[in-house]
Amino acid sequence: MNKKTVVVVVLSVILFLSVSSVLVINGFPDLTYDWTVESKSILKQYIKLLGFISVMGLVYTLVEGFKKTKPEDQDAENEVIQ
């Protein structure tokens, strides 16, 4: 596995875990019955922030992949024109 594949897998796992943990917190209130409303809200906000950062990382790797393939496409177009 190359480095980019490992990064994509790790970011995808982080995204999946963050979404599922927020759904568990919302879906099963008896798990956090002794927590205050503020502490639940703060925890969910941090988990959502972590998920958002992982989405931004996935978008960044996707854009970097497009940037690397773009010069190759430019070379192919230049050869066709000439």
JSON list of N, CA and C in Angstrom, two decimals:
[
{"chain": "A", "resi": 1, "resn": "MET", "atom": "N", "xyz": [0.85, -1.19, 0.00]},
{"chain": "A", "resi": 1, "resn": "MET", "atom": "CA", "xyz": [0.00, 0.00, 0.00]},
{"chain": "A", "resi": 1, "resn": "MET", "atom": "C", "xyz": [0.89, 1.24, 0.00]},
{"chain": "A", "resi": 2, "resn": "ASN", "atom": "N", "xyz": [0.51, 2.18, -0.82]},
{"chain": "A", "resi": 2, "resn": "ASN", "atom": "CA", "xyz": [1.28, 3.41, -0.82]},
{"chain": "A", "resi": 2, "resn": "ASN", "atom": "C", "xyz": [0.73, 4.37, 0.24]},
{"chain": "A", "resi": 3, "resn": "LYS", "atom": "N", "xyz": [1.42, 5.45, 0.41]},
{"chain": "A", "resi": 3, "resn": "LYS", "atom": "CA", "xyz": [1.11, 6.39, 1.49]},
{"chain": "A", "resi": 3, "resn": "LYS", "atom": "C", "xyz": [-0.27, 7.02, 1.30]},
{"chain": "A", "resi": 4, "resn": "LYS", "atom": "N", "xyz": [-0.62, 7.36, 0.07]},
{"chain": "A", "resi": 4, "resn": "LYS", "atom": "CA", "xyz": [-1.91, 8.01, -0.19]},
{"chain": "A", "resi": 4, "resn": "LYS", "atom": "C", "xyz": [-3.07, 7.08, 0.16]},
{"chain": "A", "resi": 5, "resn": "THR", "atom": "N", "xyz": [-2.94, 5.81, -0.15]},
{"chain": "A", "resi": 5, "resn": "THR", "atom": "CA", "xyz": [-3.99, 4.85, 0.16]},
{"chain": "A", "resi": 5, "resn": "THR", "atom": "C", "xyz": [-4.18, 4.71, 1.66]},
{"chain": "A", "resi": 6, "resn": "VAL", "atom": "N", "xyz": [-3.10, 4.68, 2.39]},
{"chain": "A", "resi": 6, "resn": "VAL", "atom": "CA", "xyz": [-3.17, 4.57, 3.85]},
{"chain": "A", "resi": 6, "resn": "VAL", "atom": "C", "xyz": [-3.85, 5.80, 4.44]},
{"chain": "A", "resi": 7, "resn": "VAL", "atom": "N", "xyz": [-3.52, 6.98, 3.93]},
{"chain": "A", "resi": 7, "resn": "VAL", "atom": "CA", "xyz": [-4.13, 8.22, 4.42]},
{"chain": "A", "resi": 7, "resn": "VAL", "atom": "C", "xyz": [-5.63, 8.22, 4.14]},
{"chain": "A", "resi": 8, "resn": "VAL", "atom": "N", "xyz": [-6.02, 7.80, 2.96]},
{"chain": "A", "resi": 8, "resn": "VAL", "atom": "CA", "xyz": [-7.45, 7.76, 2.62]},
{"chain": "A", "resi": 8, "resn": "VAL", "atom": "C", "xyz": [-8.19, 6.77, 3.50]},
{"chain": "A", "resi": 9, "resn": "VAL", "atom": "N", "xyz": [-7.61, 5.63, 3.76]},
{"chain": "A", "resi": 9, "resn": "VAL", "atom": "CA", "xyz": [-8.26, 4.63, 4.61]},
{"chain": "A", "resi": 9, "resn": "VAL", "atom": "C", "xyz": [-8.39, 5.15, 6.04]},
{"chain": "A", "resi": 10, "resn": "VAL", "atom": "N", "xyz": [-7.35, 5.75, 6.57]},
{"chain": "A", "resi": 10, "resn": "VAL", "atom": "CA", "xyz": [-7.40, 6.27, 7.94]},
{"chain": "A", "resi": 10, "resn": "VAL", "atom": "C", "xyz": [-8.43, 7.39, 8.06]},
{"chain": "A", "resi": 11, "resn": "LEU", "atom": "N", "xyz": [-8.44, 8.31, 7.11]},
{"chain": "A", "resi": 11, "resn": "LEU", "atom": "CA", "xyz": [-9.42, 9.40, 7.15]},
{"chain": "A", "resi": 11, "resn": "LEU", "atom": "C", "xyz": [-10.84, 8.87, 7.00]},
{"chain": "A", "resi": 12, "resn": "SER", "atom": "N", "xyz": [-11.03, 7.86, 6.20]},
{"chain": "A", "resi": 12, "resn": "SER", "atom": "CA", "xyz": [-12.37, 7.27, 6.04]},
{"chain": "A", "resi": 12, "resn": "SER", "atom": "C", "xyz": [-12.83, 6.59, 7.33]},
{"chain": "A", "resi": 13, "resn": "VAL", "atom": "N", "xyz": [-11.92, 5.92, 7.99]},
{"chain": "A", "resi": 13, "resn": "VAL", "atom": "CA", "xyz": [-12.26, 5.27, 9.27]},
{"chain": "A", "resi": 13, "resn": "VAL", "atom": "C", "xyz": [-12.60, 6.32, 10.32]},
{"chain": "A", "resi": 14, "resn": "ILE", "atom": "N", "xyz": [-11.84, 7.40, 10.37]},
{"chain": "A", "resi": 14, "resn": "ILE", "atom": "CA", "xyz": [-12.13, 8.48, 11.32]},
{"chain": "A", "resi": 14, "resn": "ILE", "atom": "C", "xyz": [-13.50, 9.07, 11.03]},
{"chain": "A", "resi": 15, "resn": "LEU", "atom": "N", "xyz": [-13.80, 9.30, 9.77]},
{"chain": "A", "resi": 15, "resn": "LEU", "atom": "CA", "xyz": [-15.11, 9.84, 9.40]},
{"chain": "A", "resi": 15, "resn": "LEU", "atom": "C", "xyz": [-16.24, 8.89, 9.79]},
{"chain": "A", "resi": 16, "resn": "PHE", "atom": "N", "xyz": [-16.07, 7.62, 9.51]},
{"chain": "A", "resi": 16, "resn": "PHE", "atom": "CA", "xyz": [-17.09, 6.63, 9.86]},
{"chain": "A", "resi": 16, "resn": "PHE", "atom": "C", "xyz": [-17.30, 6.57, 11.37]},
{"chain": "A", "resi": 17, "resn": "LEU", "atom": "N", "xyz": [-16.22, 6.58, 12.14]},
{"chain": "A", "resi": 17, "resn": "LEU", "atom": "CA", "xyz": [-16.33, 6.51, 13.60]},
{"chain": "A", "resi": 17, "resn": "LEU", "atom": "C", "xyz": [-16.98, 7.76, 14.17]},
{"chain": "A", "resi": 18, "resn": "SER", "atom": "N", "xyz": [-16.66, 8.92, 13.62]},
{"chain": "A", "resi": 18, "resn": "SER", "atom": "CA", "xyz": [-17.25, 10.15, 14.14]},
{"chain": "A", "resi": 18, "resn": "SER", "atom": "C", "xyz": [-18.75, 10.20, 13.87]},
{"chain": "A", "resi": 19, "resn": "VAL", "atom": "N", "xyz": [-19.15, 9.82, 12.66]},
{"chain": "A", "resi": 19, "resn": "VAL", "atom": "CA", "xyz": [-20.59, 9.83, 12.35]},
{"chain": "A", "resi": 19, "resn": "VAL", "atom": "C", "xyz": [-21.33, 8.80, 13.19]},
{"chain": "A", "resi": 20, "resn": "SER", "atom": "N", "xyz": [-20.77, 7.62, 13.31]},
{"chain": "A", "resi": 20, "resn": "SER", "atom": "CA", "xyz": [-21.45, 6.58, 14.08]},
{"chain": "A", "resi": 20, "resn": "SER", "atom": "C", "xyz": [-21.50, 6.91, 15.57]},
{"chain": "A", "resi": 21, "resn": "SER", "atom": "N", "xyz": [-20.47, 7.56, 16.11]},
{"chain": "A", "resi": 21, "resn": "SER", "atom": "CA", "xyz": [-20.51, 7.90, 17.53]},
{"chain": "A", "resi": 21, "resn": "SER", "atom": "C", "xyz": [-21.54, 8.98, 17.82]},
{"chain": "A", "resi": 22, "resn": "VAL", "atom": "N", "xyz": [-21.71, 9.95, 16.92]},
{"chain": "A", "resi": 22, "resn": "VAL", "atom": "CA", "xyz": [-22.76, 10.95, 17.12]},
{"chain": "A", "resi": 22, "resn": "VAL", "atom": "C", "xyz": [-24.13, 10.29, 17.04]},
{"chain": "A", "resi": 23, "resn": "LEU", "atom": "N", "xyz": [-24.30, 9.35, 16.11]},
{"chain": "A", "resi": 23, "resn": "LEU", "atom": "CA", "xyz": [-25.58, 8.65, 16.01]},
{"chain": "A", "resi": 23, "resn": "LEU", "atom": "C", "xyz": [-25.86, 7.80, 17.25]},
{"chain": "A", "resi": 24, "resn": "VAL", "atom": "N", "xyz": [-24.83, 7.20, 17.81]},
{"chain": "A", "resi": 24, "resn": "VAL", "atom": "CA", "xyz": [-25.01, 6.41, 19.04]},
{"chain": "A", "resi": 24, "resn": "VAL", "atom": "C", "xyz": [-25.38, 7.32, 20.20]},
{"chain": "A", "resi": 25, "resn": "ILE", "atom": "N", "xyz": [-24.72, 8.46, 20.32]},
{"chain": "A", "resi": 25, "resn": "ILE", "atom": "CA", "xyz": [-25.03, 9.39, 21.41]},
{"chain": "A", "resi": 25, "resn": "ILE", "atom": "C", "xyz": [-26.47, 9.89, 21.28]},
{"chain": "A", "resi": 26, "resn": "ASN", "atom": "N", "xyz": [-26.90, 10.19, 20.06]},
{"chain": "A", "resi": 26, "resn": "ASN", "atom": "CA", "xyz": [-28.27, 10.67, 19.86]},
{"chain": "A", "resi": 26, "resn": "ASN", "atom": "C", "xyz": [-29.30, 9.55, 19.99]},
{"chain": "A", "resi": 27, "resn": "GLY", "atom": "N", "xyz": [-28.96, 8.37, 19.54]},
{"chain": "A", "resi": 27, "resn": "GLY", "atom": "CA", "xyz": [-29.93, 7.27, 19.50]},
{"chain": "A", "resi": 27, "resn": "GLY", "atom": "C", "xyz": [-30.11, 6.53, 20.80]},
{"chain": "A", "resi": 28, "resn": "PHE", "atom": "N", "xyz": [-29.10, 6.53, 21.65]},
{"chain": "A", "resi": 28, "resn": "PHE", "atom": "CA", "xyz": [-29.17, 5.81, 22.92]},
{"chain": "A", "resi": 28, "resn": "PHE", "atom": "C", "xyz": [-28.87, 6.76, 24.07]},
{"chain": "A", "resi": 29, "resn": "PRO", "atom": "N", "xyz": [-29.85, 7.55, 24.48]},
{"chain": "A", "resi": 29, "resn": "PRO", "atom": "CA", "xyz": [-29.60, 8.52, 25.55]},
{"chain": "A", "resi": 29, "resn": "PRO", "atom": "C", "xyz": [-29.35, 7.87, 26.91]},
{"chain": "A", "resi": 30, "resn": "ASP", "atom": "N", "xyz": [-29.74, 6.60, 27.07]},
{"chain": "A", "resi": 30, "resn": "ASP", "atom": "CA", "xyz": [-29.49, 5.93, 28.35]},
{"chain": "A", "resi": 30, "resn": "ASP", "atom": "C", "xyz": [-28.01, 5.63, 28.57]},
{"chain": "A", "resi": 31, "resn": "LEU", "atom": "N", "xyz": [-27.20, 5.67, 27.52]},
{"chain": "A", "resi": 31, "resn": "LEU", "atom": "CA", "xyz": [-25.76, 5.47, 27.69]},
{"chain": "A", "resi": 31, "resn": "LEU", "atom": "C", "xyz": [-25.10, 6.66, 28.38]},
{"chain": "A", "resi": 32, "resn": "THR", "atom": "N", "xyz": [-25.69, 7.83, 28.19]},
{"chain": "A", "resi": 32, "resn": "THR", "atom": "CA", "xyz": [-25.11, 9.05, 28.77]},
{"chain": "A", "resi": 32, "resn": "THR", "atom": "C", "xyz": [-26.13, 9.75, 29.66]},
{"chain": "A", "resi": 33, "resn": "TYR", "atom": "N", "xyz": [-26.91, 8.98, 30.42]},
{"chain": "A", "resi": 33, "resn": "TYR", "atom": "CA", "xyz": [-27.97, 9.58, 31.23]},
{"chain": "A", "resi": 33, "resn": "TYR", "atom": "C", "xyz": [-27.44, 10.44, 32.37]},
{"chain": "A", "resi": 34, "resn": "ASP", "atom": "N", "xyz": [-26.24, 10.15, 32.87]},
{"chain": "A", "resi": 34, "resn": "ASP", "atom": "CA", "xyz": [-25.71, 10.92, 33.99]},
{"chain": "A", "resi": 34, "resn": "ASP", "atom": "C", "xyz": [-24.89, 12.12, 33.53]},
{"chain": "A", "resi": 35, "resn": "TRP", "atom": "N", "xyz": [-24.78, 12.35, 32.25]},
{"chain": "A", "resi": 35, "resn": "TRP", "atom": "CA", "xyz": [-24.05, 13.50, 31.73]},
{"chain": "A", "resi": 35, "resn": "TRP", "atom": "C", "xyz": [-24.97, 14.70, 31.66]},
{"chain": "A", "resi": 36, "resn": "THR", "atom": "N", "xyz": [-24.39, 15.86, 31.77]},
{"chain": "A", "resi": 36, "resn": "THR", "atom": "CA", "xyz": [-25.18, 17.07, 31.59]},
{"chain": "A", "resi": 36, "resn": "THR", "atom": "C", "xyz": [-25.42, 17.30, 30.10]},
{"chain": "A", "resi": 37, "resn": "VAL", "atom": "N", "xyz": [-26.40, 18.13, 29.81]},
{"chain": "A", "resi": 37, "resn": "VAL", "atom": "CA", "xyz": [-26.72, 18.43, 28.42]},
{"chain": "A", "resi": 37, "resn": "VAL", "atom": "C", "xyz": [-25.54, 19.15, 27.76]},
{"chain": "A", "resi": 38, "resn": "GLU", "atom": "N", "xyz": [-24.88, 20.02, 28.53]},
{"chain": "A", "resi": 38, "resn": "GLU", "atom": "CA", "xyz": [-23.75, 20.77, 27.99]},
{"chain": "A", "resi": 38, "resn": "GLU", "atom": "C", "xyz": [-22.58, 19.85, 27.64]},
{"chain": "A", "resi": 39, "resn": "SER", "atom": "N", "xyz": [-22.32, 18.87, 28.49]},
{"chain": "A", "resi": 39, "resn": "SER", "atom": "CA", "xyz": [-21.20, 17.97, 28.21]},
{"chain": "A", "resi": 39, "resn": "SER", "atom": "C", "xyz": [-21.48, 17.09, 26.99]},
{"chain": "A", "resi": 40, "resn": "LYS", "atom": "N", "xyz": [-22.73, 16.65, 26.82]},
{"chain": "A", "resi": 40, "resn": "LYS", "atom": "CA", "xyz": [-23.08, 15.89, 25.62]},
{"chain": "A", "resi": 40, "resn": "LYS", "atom": "C", "xyz": [-22.92, 16.76, 24.38]},
{"chain": "A", "resi": 41, "resn": "SER", "atom": "N", "xyz": [-23.37, 17.99, 24.48]},
{"chain": "A", "resi": 41, "resn": "SER", "atom": "CA", "xyz": [-23.29, 18.90, 23.33]},
{"chain": "A", "resi": 41, "resn": "SER", "atom": "C", "xyz": [-21.85, 19.19, 22.95]},
{"chain": "A", "resi": 42, "resn": "ILE", "atom": "N", "xyz": [-21.02, 19.43, 23.95]},
{"chain": "A", "resi": 42, "resn": "ILE", "atom": "CA", "xyz": [-19.60, 19.71, 23.68]},
{"chain": "A", "resi": 42, "resn": "ILE", "atom": "C", "xyz": [-18.92, 18.49, 23.07]},
{"chain": "A", "resi": 43, "resn": "LEU", "atom": "N", "xyz": [-19.21, 17.32, 23.59]},
{"chain": "A", "resi": 43, "resn": "LEU", "atom": "CA", "xyz": [-18.62, 16.10, 23.04]},
{"chain": "A", "resi": 43, "resn": "LEU", "atom": "C", "xyz": [-19.04, 15.89, 21.59]},
{"chain": "A", "resi": 44, "resn": "LYS", "atom": "N", "xyz": [-20.33, 16.10, 21.31]},
{"chain": "A", "resi": 44, "resn": "LYS", "atom": "CA", "xyz": [-20.80, 15.94, 19.93]},
{"chain": "A", "resi": 44, "resn": "LYS", "atom": "C", "xyz": [-20.17, 16.98, 19.01]},
{"chain": "A", "resi": 45, "resn": "GLN", "atom": "N", "xyz": [-19.96, 18.19, 19.50]},
{"chain": "A", "resi": 45, "resn": "GLN", "atom": "CA", "xyz": [-19.34, 19.22, 18.66]},
{"chain": "A", "resi": 45, "resn": "GLN", "atom": "C", "xyz": [-17.90, 18.85, 18.33]},
{"chain": "A", "resi": 46, "resn": "TYR", "atom": "N", "xyz": [-17.16, 18.35, 19.30]},
{"chain": "A", "resi": 46, "resn": "TYR", "atom": "CA", "xyz": [-15.78, 17.92, 19.02]},
{"chain": "A", "resi": 46, "resn": "TYR", "atom": "C", "xyz": [-15.74, 16.73, 18.06]},
{"chain": "A", "resi": 47, "resn": "ILE", "atom": "N", "xyz": [-16.66, 15.81, 18.21]},
{"chain": "A", "resi": 47, "resn": "ILE", "atom": "CA", "xyz": [-16.71, 14.66, 17.30]},
{"chain": "A", "resi": 47, "resn": "ILE", "atom": "C", "xyz": [-17.06, 15.12, 15.89]},
{"chain": "A", "resi": 48, "resn": "LYS", "atom": "N", "xyz": [-18.01, 16.05, 15.78]},
{"chain": "A", "resi": 48, "resn": "LYS", "atom": "CA", "xyz": [-18.37, 16.59, 14.46]},
{"chain": "A", "resi": 48, "resn": "LYS", "atom": "C", "xyz": [-17.19, 17.35, 13.84]},
{"chain": "A", "resi": 49, "resn": "LEU", "atom": "N", "xyz": [-16.44, 18.07, 14.67]},
{"chain": "A", "resi": 49, "resn": "LEU", "atom": "CA", "xyz": [-15.27, 18.78, 14.17]},
{"chain": "A", "resi": 49, "resn": "LEU", "atom": "C", "xyz": [-14.23, 17.80, 13.64]},
{"chain": "A", "resi": 50, "resn": "LEU", "atom": "N", "xyz": [-14.02, 16.72, 14.35]},
{"chain": "A", "resi": 50, "resn": "LEU", "atom": "CA", "xyz": [-13.08, 15.69, 13.89]},
{"chain": "A", "resi": 50, "resn": "LEU", "atom": "C", "xyz": [-13.54, 15.09, 12.56]},
{"chain": "A", "resi": 51, "resn": "GLY", "atom": "N", "xyz": [-14.83, 14.84, 12.43]},
{"chain": "A", "resi": 51, "resn": "GLY", "atom": "CA", "xyz": [-15.36, 14.34, 11.16]},
{"chain": "A", "resi": 51, "resn": "GLY", "atom": "C", "xyz": [-15.20, 15.34, 10.04]},
{"chain": "A", "resi": 52, "resn": "PHE", "atom": "N", "xyz": [-15.42, 16.62, 10.33]},
{"chain": "A", "resi": 52, "resn": "PHE", "atom": "CA", "xyz": [-15.27, 17.66, 9.32]},
{"chain": "A", "resi": 52, "resn": "PHE", "atom": "C", "xyz": [-13.82, 17.76, 8.86]},
{"chain": "A", "resi": 53, "resn": "ILE", "atom": "N", "xyz": [-12.89, 17.67, 9.79]},
{"chain": "A", "resi": 53, "resn": "ILE", "atom": "CA", "xyz": [-11.47, 17.73, 9.43]},
{"chain": "A", "resi": 53, "resn": "ILE", "atom": "C", "xyz": [-11.09, 16.53, 8.57]},
{"chain": "A", "resi": 54, "resn": "SER", "atom": "N", "xyz": [-11.64, 15.36, 8.88]},
{"chain": "A", "resi": 54, "resn": "SER", "atom": "CA", "xyz": [-11.32, 14.19, 8.05]},
{"chain": "A", "resi": 54, "resn": "SER", "atom": "C", "xyz": [-11.92, 14.34, 6.66]},
{"chain": "A", "resi": 55, "resn": "VAL", "atom": "N", "xyz": [-13.10, 14.95, 6.53]},
{"chain": "A", "resi": 55, "resn": "VAL", "atom": "CA", "xyz": [-13.67, 15.20, 5.21]},
{"chain": "A", "resi": 55, "resn": "VAL", "atom": "C", "xyz": [-12.78, 16.16, 4.43]},
{"chain": "A", "resi": 56, "resn": "MET", "atom": "N", "xyz": [-12.30, 17.19, 5.10]},
{"chain": "A", "resi": 56, "resn": "MET", "atom": "CA", "xyz": [-11.41, 18.15, 4.42]},
{"chain": "A", "resi": 56, "resn": "MET", "atom": "C", "xyz": [-10.11, 17.47, 3.98]},
{"chain": "A", "resi": 57, "resn": "GLY", "atom": "N", "xyz": [-9.62, 16.54, 4.79]},
{"chain": "A", "resi": 57, "resn": "GLY", "atom": "CA", "xyz": [-8.43, 15.79, 4.39]},
{"chain": "A", "resi": 57, "resn": "GLY", "atom": "C", "xyz": [-8.69, 14.91, 3.18]},
{"chain": "A", "resi": 58, "resn": "LEU", "atom": "N", "xyz": [-9.87, 14.29, 3.13]},
{"chain": "A", "resi": 58, "resn": "LEU", "atom": "CA", "xyz": [-10.21, 13.48, 1.97]},
{"chain": "A", "resi": 58, "resn": "LEU", "atom": "C", "xyz": [-10.35, 14.34, 0.71]},
{"chain": "A", "resi": 59, "resn": "VAL", "atom": "N", "xyz": [-10.96, 15.50, 0.86]},
{"chain": "A", "resi": 59, "resn": "VAL", "atom": "CA", "xyz": [-11.09, 16.41, -0.29]},
{"chain": "A", "resi": 59, "resn": "VAL", "atom": "C", "xyz": [-9.72, 16.88, -0.75]},
{"chain": "A", "resi": 60, "resn": "TYR", "atom": "N", "xyz": [-8.84, 17.17, 0.20]},
{"chain": "A", "resi": 60, "resn": "TYR", "atom": "CA", "xyz": [-7.49, 17.61, -0.16]},
{"chain": "A", "resi": 60, "resn": "TYR", "atom": "C", "xyz": [-6.74, 16.54, -0.94]},
{"chain": "A", "resi": 61, "resn": "THR", "atom": "N", "xyz": [-6.84, 15.29, -0.49]},
{"chain": "A", "resi": 61, "resn": "THR", "atom": "CA", "xyz": [-6.15, 14.22, -1.22]},
{"chain": "A", "resi": 61, "resn": "THR", "atom": "C", "xyz": [-6.75, 14.02, -2.60]},
{"chain": "A", "resi": 62, "resn": "LEU", "atom": "N", "xyz": [-8.07, 14.21, -2.72]},
{"chain": "A", "resi": 62, "resn": "LEU", "atom": "CA", "xyz": [-8.71, 14.10, -4.03]},
{"chain": "A", "resi": 62, "resn": "LEU", "atom": "C", "xyz": [-8.22, 15.21, -4.96]},
{"chain": "A", "resi": 63, "resn": "VAL", "atom": "N", "xyz": [-8.14, 16.43, -4.45]},
{"chain": "A", "resi": 63, "resn": "VAL", "atom": "CA", "xyz": [-7.68, 17.56, -5.27]},
{"chain": "A", "resi": 63, "resn": "VAL", "atom": "C", "xyz": [-6.22, 17.38, -5.65]},
{"chain": "A", "resi": 64, "resn": "GLU", "atom": "N", "xyz": [-5.41, 16.89, -4.75]},
{"chain": "A", "resi": 64, "resn": "GLU", "atom": "CA", "xyz": [-4.01, 16.64, -5.07]},
{"chain": "A", "resi": 64, "resn": "GLU", "atom": "C", "xyz": [-3.88, 15.58, -6.16]},
{"chain": "A", "resi": 65, "resn": "GLY", "atom": "N", "xyz": [-4.76, 14.59, -6.14]},
{"chain": "A", "resi": 65, "resn": "GLY", "atom": "CA", "xyz": [-4.75, 13.58, -7.19]},
{"chain": "A", "resi": 65, "resn": "GLY", "atom": "C", "xyz": [-5.09, 14.17, -8.54]},
{"chain": "A", "resi": 66, "resn": "PHE", "atom": "N", "xyz": [-6.03, 15.12, -8.56]},
{"chain": "A", "resi": 66, "resn": "PHE", "atom": "CA", "xyz": [-6.37, 15.79, -9.82]},
{"chain": "A", "resi": 66, "resn": "PHE", "atom": "C", "xyz": [-5.23, 16.66, -10.31]},
{"chain": "A", "resi": 67, "resn": "LYS", "atom": "N", "xyz": [-4.53, 17.29, -9.38]},
{"chain": "A", "resi": 67, "resn": "LYS", "atom": "CA", "xyz": [-3.41, 18.15, -9.78]},
{"chain": "A", "resi": 67, "resn": "LYS", "atom": "C", "xyz": [-2.29, 17.33, -10.42]},
{"chain": "A", "resi": 68, "resn": "LYS", "atom": "N", "xyz": [-2.07, 16.13, -9.92]},
{"chain": "A", "resi": 68, "resn": "LYS", "atom": "CA", "xyz": [-1.00, 15.29, -10.46]},
{"chain": "A", "resi": 68, "resn": "LYS", "atom": "C", "xyz": [-1.36, 14.74, -11.83]},
{"chain": "A", "resi": 69, "resn": "THR", "atom": "N", "xyz": [-2.64, 14.47, -12.06]},
{"chain": "A", "resi": 69, "resn": "THR", "atom": "CA", "xyz": [-3.03, 13.92, -13.35]},
{"chain": "A", "resi": 69, "resn": "THR", "atom": "C", "xyz": [-3.22, 15.01, -14.39]},
{"chain": "A", "resi": 70, "resn": "LYS", "atom": "N", "xyz": [-3.41, 16.24, -13.97]},
{"chain": "A", "resi": 70, "resn": "LYS", "atom": "CA", "xyz": [-3.65, 17.32, -14.93]},
{"chain": "A", "resi": 70, "resn": "LYS", "atom": "C", "xyz": [-2.46, 17.56, -15.85]},
{"chain": "A", "resi": 71, "resn": "PRO", "atom": "N", "xyz": [-1.21, 17.64, -15.37]},
{"chain": "A", "resi": 71, "resn": "PRO", "atom": "CA", "xyz": [-0.10, 17.84, -16.31]},
{"chain": "A", "resi": 71, "resn": "PRO", "atom": "C", "xyz": [0.03, 16.70, -17.33]},
{"chain": "A", "resi": 72, "resn": "GLU", "atom": "N", "xyz": [-0.27, 15.48, -16.94]},
{"chain": "A", "resi": 72, "resn": "GLU", "atom": "CA", "xyz": [-0.22, 14.37, -17.88]},
{"chain": "A", "resi": 72, "resn": "GLU", "atom": "C", "xyz": [-1.27, 14.56, -18.98]},
{"chain": "A", "resi": 73, "resn": "ASP", "atom": "N", "xyz": [-2.45, 15.03, -18.60]},
{"chain": "A", "resi": 73, "resn": "ASP", "atom": "CA", "xyz": [-3.49, 15.29, -19.60]},
{"chain": "A", "resi": 73, "resn": "ASP", "atom": "C", "xyz": [-3.08, 16.43, -20.52]},
{"chain": "A", "resi": 74, "resn": "GLN", "atom": "N", "xyz": [-2.39, 17.43, -19.96]},
{"chain": "A", "resi": 74, "resn": "GLN", "atom": "CA", "xyz": [-1.93, 18.56, -20.77]},
{"chain": "A", "resi": 74, "resn": "GLN", "atom": "C", "xyz": [-0.93, 18.06, -21.82]},
{"chain": "A", "resi": 75, "resn": "ASP", "atom": "N", "xyz": [-0.01, 17.19, -21.41]},
{"chain": "A", "resi": 75, "resn": "ASP", "atom": "CA", "xyz": [0.98, 16.65, -22.35]},
{"chain": "A", "resi": 75, "resn": "ASP", "atom": "C", "xyz": [0.29, 15.87, -23.47]},
{"chain": "A", "resi": 76, "resn": "ALA", "atom": "N", "xyz": [-0.71, 15.09, -23.12]},
{"chain": "A", "resi": 76, "resn": "ALA", "atom": "CA", "xyz": [-1.44, 14.31, -24.12]},
{"chain": "A", "resi": 76, "resn": "ALA", "atom": "C", "xyz": [-2.17, 15.22, -25.10]},
{"chain": "A", "resi": 77, "resn": "GLU", "atom": "N", "xyz": [-2.74, 16.31, -24.59]},
{"chain": "A", "resi": 77, "resn": "GLU", "atom": "CA", "xyz": [-3.43, 17.25, -25.47]},
{"chain": "A", "resi": 77, "resn": "GLU", "atom": "C", "xyz": [-2.45, 17.97, -26.39]},
{"chain": "A", "resi": 78, "resn": "ASN", "atom": "N", "xyz": [-1.28, 18.32, -25.87]},
{"chain": "A", "resi": 78, "resn": "ASN", "atom": "CA", "xyz": [-0.27, 18.99, -26.68]},
{"chain": "A", "resi": 78, "resn": "ASN", "atom": "C", "xyz": [0.21, 18.09, -27.81]},
{"chain": "A", "resi": 79, "resn": "GLU", "atom": "N", "xyz": [0.35, 16.79, -27.55]},
{"chain": "A", "resi": 79, "resn": "GLU", "atom": "CA", "xyz": [0.78, 15.86, -28.58]},
{"chain": "A", "resi": 79, "resn": "GLU", "atom": "C", "xyz": [-0.28, 15.71, -29.67]},
{"chain": "A", "resi": 80, "resn": "VAL", "atom": "N", "xyz": [-1.55, 15.74, -29.27]},
{"chain": "A", "resi": 80, "resn": "VAL", "atom": "CA", "xyz": [-2.63, 15.61, -30.24]},
{"chain": "A", "resi": 80, "resn": "VAL", "atom": "C", "xyz": [-2.69, 16.84, -31.13]},
{"chain": "A", "resi": 81, "resn": "ILE", "atom": "N", "xyz": [-2.49, 18.02, -30.55]},
{"chain": "A", "resi": 81, "resn": "ILE", "atom": "CA", "xyz": [-2.55, 19.27, -31.31]},
{"chain": "A", "resi": 81, "resn": "ILE", "atom": "C", "xyz": [-1.42, 19.34, -32.31]},
{"chain": "A", "resi": 82, "resn": "GLN", "atom": "N", "xyz": [-0.24, 18.91, -31.92]},
{"chain": "A", "resi": 82, "resn": "GLN", "atom": "CA", "xyz": [0.92, 19.01, -32.81]},
{"chain": "A", "resi": 82, "resn": "GLN", "atom": "C", "xyz": [0.85, 17.93, -33.81]}
]
